[in-house]
Short mmCIF file of C-alpha atoms and ligand atoms in Angstrom, two decimals:
data_model
loop_
_atom_site.label_atom_id
_atom_site.label_comp_id
_atom_site.label_asym_id
_atom_site.label_seq_id
_atom_site.Cartn_x
_atom_site.Cartn_y
_atom_site.Cartn_z
CA UNK A 1 106.48 184.79 55.81
CA UNK A 2 104.03 186.11 53.25
CA UNK A 3 100.59 187.12 54.43
CA UNK A 4 97.32 186.39 52.67
CA UNK A 5 95.97 189.75 51.61
CA UNK A 6 92.50 190.30 50.23
CA UNK A 7 91.85 193.61 48.49
CA UNK A 8 88.16 194.41 47.96
CA UNK A 9 87.67 197.18 45.46
CA UNK A 10 84.10 198.48 45.66
CA UNK A 11 83.81 201.18 42.99
CA UNK A 12 81.68 200.11 40.07
CA UNK A 13 83.09 202.43 37.47
CA UNK A 14 85.74 201.95 34.82
CA UNK A 15 89.03 203.71 35.47
CA UNK A 16 88.06 204.10 39.09
CA UNK A 17 90.22 206.33 41.26
CA UNK A 18 89.87 204.22 44.40
CA UNK A 19 90.66 201.13 42.34
CA UNK A 20 93.90 202.80 41.23
CA UNK A 21 94.83 203.04 44.94
CA UNK A 22 93.94 199.37 45.32
CA UNK A 23 96.18 198.49 42.36
CA UNK A 24 99.08 200.48 43.82
CA UNK A 25 98.62 198.76 47.20
CA UNK A 26 98.57 195.42 45.36
CA UNK A 27 101.87 196.19 43.60
CA UNK A 28 103.54 197.11 46.89
CA UNK A 29 102.25 194.01 48.65
CA UNK A 30 103.34 191.80 45.75
CA UNK A 31 106.76 193.41 45.81
CA UNK A 32 107.05 192.53 49.51
CA UNK A 33 106.32 188.88 48.69
CA UNK A 34 102.79 188.54 50.06
CA UNK A 35 99.99 186.49 48.52
CA UNK A 36 97.51 189.00 47.26
CA UNK A 37 94.05 188.56 45.78
CA UNK A 38 92.24 191.63 44.51
CA UNK A 39 88.57 191.42 43.71
CA UNK A 40 85.94 193.86 42.54
CA UNK A 41 82.19 193.59 42.46
CA UNK A 42 81.50 194.95 38.99
CA UNK A 43 78.63 193.04 37.39
CA UNK A 44 78.21 190.85 40.46
CA UNK A 45 74.91 190.11 42.08
CA UNK A 46 74.87 191.20 45.75
CA UNK A 47 71.75 191.41 47.88
CA UNK A 48 71.24 193.37 51.08
CA UNK A 49 71.39 191.70 54.48
CA UNK A 50 67.82 190.94 55.50
CA UNK A 51 68.66 190.68 59.22
CA UNK A 52 67.37 187.10 59.53
CA UNK A 53 70.36 186.30 61.80
CA UNK A 54 70.44 182.64 60.77
CA UNK A 55 74.18 183.23 60.34
CA UNK A 56 74.62 183.56 64.12
CA UNK A 57 74.26 179.78 64.36
CA UNK A 58 75.38 178.60 60.95
CA UNK A 59 78.11 181.21 60.33
CA UNK A 60 77.03 181.14 56.71
CA UNK A 61 74.64 183.45 54.92
CA UNK A 62 71.44 181.96 53.54
CA UNK A 63 71.84 184.12 50.43
CA UNK A 64 74.35 182.40 48.15
CA UNK A 65 75.34 185.31 45.95
CA UNK A 66 78.70 186.98 45.33
CA UNK A 67 78.75 188.61 48.79
CA UNK A 68 78.74 185.10 50.26
CA UNK A 69 81.82 184.31 48.12
CA UNK A 70 83.54 187.51 49.25
CA UNK A 71 82.82 186.74 52.90
CA UNK A 72 84.38 183.26 52.61
CA UNK A 73 87.50 184.96 51.26
CA UNK A 74 87.41 187.53 54.07
CA UNK A 75 87.34 184.77 56.66
CA UNK A 76 90.59 183.26 55.38
CA UNK A 77 92.55 186.47 54.74
CA UNK A 78 95.18 187.74 57.20
CA UNK A 79 94.74 191.28 55.91
CA UNK A 80 91.67 192.90 54.36
CA UNK A 81 91.92 196.07 52.32
CA UNK A 82 88.82 198.01 51.29
CA UNK A 83 88.93 200.55 48.50
CA UNK A 84 85.92 202.83 48.20
CA UNK A 85 84.83 206.08 46.62
CA UNK A 86 83.37 208.58 49.10
CA UNK A 87 79.65 208.93 48.46
CA UNK A 88 77.98 211.69 50.47
CA UNK A 89 80.70 211.79 53.10
CA UNK A 90 80.46 208.07 53.66
CA UNK A 91 81.73 204.76 52.33
CA UNK A 92 79.97 203.57 49.18
CA UNK A 93 76.66 201.78 49.71
CA UNK A 94 78.16 198.72 48.08
CA UNK A 95 80.98 198.59 50.66
CA UNK A 96 78.49 199.02 53.50
CA UNK A 97 76.38 196.22 52.06
CA UNK A 98 79.44 193.94 52.06
CA UNK A 99 80.18 194.80 55.71
CA UNK A 100 76.59 193.95 56.65
CA UNK A 101 76.71 190.73 54.67
CA UNK A 102 79.91 189.80 56.54
CA UNK A 103 77.79 189.23 59.65
CA UNK A 104 78.36 185.43 59.38
CA UNK A 105 81.92 186.14 60.53
CA UNK A 106 80.69 187.72 63.75
CA UNK A 107 81.40 185.47 66.72
CA UNK A 108 83.09 182.85 64.54
CA UNK A 109 86.63 182.00 63.44
CA UNK A 110 88.33 184.53 61.25
CA UNK A 111 91.98 185.07 60.34
CA UNK A 112 92.15 188.78 59.63
CA UNK A 113 94.07 190.98 62.05
CA UNK A 114 94.84 194.08 59.99
CA UNK A 115 92.30 196.08 58.02
CA UNK A 116 93.02 198.99 55.68
CA UNK A 117 90.81 201.51 53.92
CA UNK A 118 91.65 203.42 50.75
CA UNK A 119 89.33 206.27 49.80
CA UNK A 120 88.99 208.87 47.06
CA UNK A 121 86.76 211.94 46.75
CA UNK A 122 86.27 215.11 44.75
CA UNK A 123 86.95 217.44 47.68
CA UNK A 124 90.42 217.90 49.12
CA UNK A 125 89.87 218.02 52.88
CA UNK A 126 90.69 214.84 54.72
CA UNK A 127 87.59 215.20 56.95
CA UNK A 128 85.64 214.02 53.88
CA UNK A 129 86.82 210.47 54.56
CA UNK A 130 86.29 210.44 58.33
CA UNK A 131 82.77 209.01 58.38
CA UNK A 132 83.83 206.16 56.10
CA UNK A 133 86.80 205.45 58.34
CA UNK A 134 84.65 205.59 61.48
CA UNK A 135 82.03 203.33 59.92
CA UNK A 136 84.68 200.74 59.19
CA UNK A 137 86.08 201.16 62.71
CA UNK A 138 82.64 200.37 64.11
CA UNK A 139 82.61 197.15 62.10
CA UNK A 140 86.15 196.26 63.19
CA UNK A 141 85.23 196.78 66.87
CA UNK A 142 82.98 193.74 66.49
CA UNK A 143 86.06 191.68 65.59
CA UNK A 144 88.29 192.00 68.67
CA UNK A 145 91.34 190.41 67.07
CA UNK A 146 91.36 192.96 64.25
CA UNK A 147 92.44 196.60 64.08
CA UNK A 148 92.34 199.38 61.53
CA UNK A 149 95.98 199.35 60.48
CA UNK A 150 95.93 202.08 57.88
CA UNK A 151 93.80 204.62 56.09
CA UNK A 152 94.72 206.52 52.96
CA UNK A 153 92.55 209.30 51.55
CA UNK A 154 93.14 210.98 48.22
CA UNK A 155 91.03 214.08 47.68
CA UNK A 156 90.71 216.32 44.65
CA UNK A 157 89.96 213.46 42.28
CA UNK A 158 86.54 213.47 40.71
CA UNK A 159 86.38 212.29 37.11
CA UNK A 160 87.27 208.67 36.46
CA UNK A 161 90.99 208.32 35.92
CA UNK A 162 91.85 211.71 37.37
CA UNK A 163 94.08 210.05 39.98
CA UNK A 164 96.57 209.06 37.26
CA UNK A 165 100.04 210.43 38.13
CA UNK A 166 98.84 211.57 41.56
CA UNK A 167 101.86 211.44 43.91
CA UNK A 168 99.72 209.81 46.60
CA UNK A 169 99.56 206.62 44.53
CA UNK A 170 103.07 205.93 45.80
CA UNK A 171 101.75 206.11 49.37
CA UNK A 172 99.33 203.30 48.58
CA UNK A 173 102.24 201.35 47.09
CA UNK A 174 104.32 201.91 50.24
CA UNK A 175 101.40 200.96 52.44
CA UNK A 176 101.10 197.68 50.56
CA UNK A 177 104.82 197.07 50.79
CA UNK A 178 104.83 197.61 54.54
CA UNK A 179 101.90 195.35 55.42
C1 LIG B 201 76.79 209.42 44.50
C2 LIG B 201 78.09 210.15 44.66
C3 LIG B 201 78.32 210.84 45.82
C4 LIG B 201 79.52 211.53 46.00
N1 LIG B 201 79.74 212.19 47.18
C5 LIG B 201 80.90 212.86 47.36
C6 LIG B 201 81.13 213.58 48.59
O1 LIG B 201 80.33 213.57 49.52
N2 LIG B 201 82.30 214.26 48.71
C7 LIG B 201 83.23 214.29 47.71
O2 LIG B 201 84.26 214.95 47.87
N3 LIG B 201 83.04 213.59 46.54
C8 LIG B 201 81.90 212.89 46.35
N4 LIG B 201 81.70 212.19 45.18
C9 LIG B 201 82.80 212.10 44.19
C10 LIG B 201 83.58 210.79 44.29
O3 LIG B 201 83.94 210.51 45.62
C11 LIG B 201 84.86 210.86 43.45
O4 LIG B 201 84.54 211.04 42.10
C12 LIG B 201 85.74 209.61 43.61
O5 LIG B 201 87.02 209.85 43.06
C13 LIG B 201 85.11 208.39 42.95
O6 LIG B 201 85.94 207.28 43.12
P1 LIG B 201 85.91 206.04 42.07
O7 LIG B 201 86.48 206.58 40.77
O8 LIG B 201 86.79 205.03 42.68
O9 LIG B 201 84.51 205.60 41.93
C14 LIG B 201 80.51 211.52 44.98
C15 LIG B 201 80.25 210.79 43.80
C16 LIG B 201 79.06 210.13 43.64
C17 LIG B 201 78.81 209.34 42.37
#
């Protein structure tokens, strides 16, 4: 049976490399017959978590911006896929902000079991993506029913669009197909 897959693409630039990975994953998952929604946060208004912790009781954020919308989608998805550029050996600030804003899910009902991360960076070495992966793992540890199911890093891509024709795009496609 098809799974509900939510792909959250967090780069803000046009012709984004990490978004190209997200698109390839989307094609693979569609091919396999899943229900896939891919969203990005370009032009969206997203505030930081203020740490008020009202969400621990209400399981809803008091800030009703686009992050709140994303979090409602996260709650219902079986699979969540994050795509992010590497910024200073870490996930993008915008992805981290979304993880923080997902605090209303903590200790509440959520459907997701499998989480994936797709990353791109200018440098080639795969260690460049490790902090981002570990950061996401730390978040996932707070959701005992979920695991990090896959991580794909594509290095050596800096300028927007430079991932075009990269053979690793097919790995993202395969990853999506095998969800
Ligand atoms: C603020 C900033 C920080 C970056 N830090 C790194 C870095 O630490 N290591 C690296 O290899 N590339 C770094 N890059 C390059 C991006 O990771 C690279 O261009 C990536 O492909 C961007 O993905 P996108 O097109 O999806 O936004 C940085 C870029 C920016 C804008």
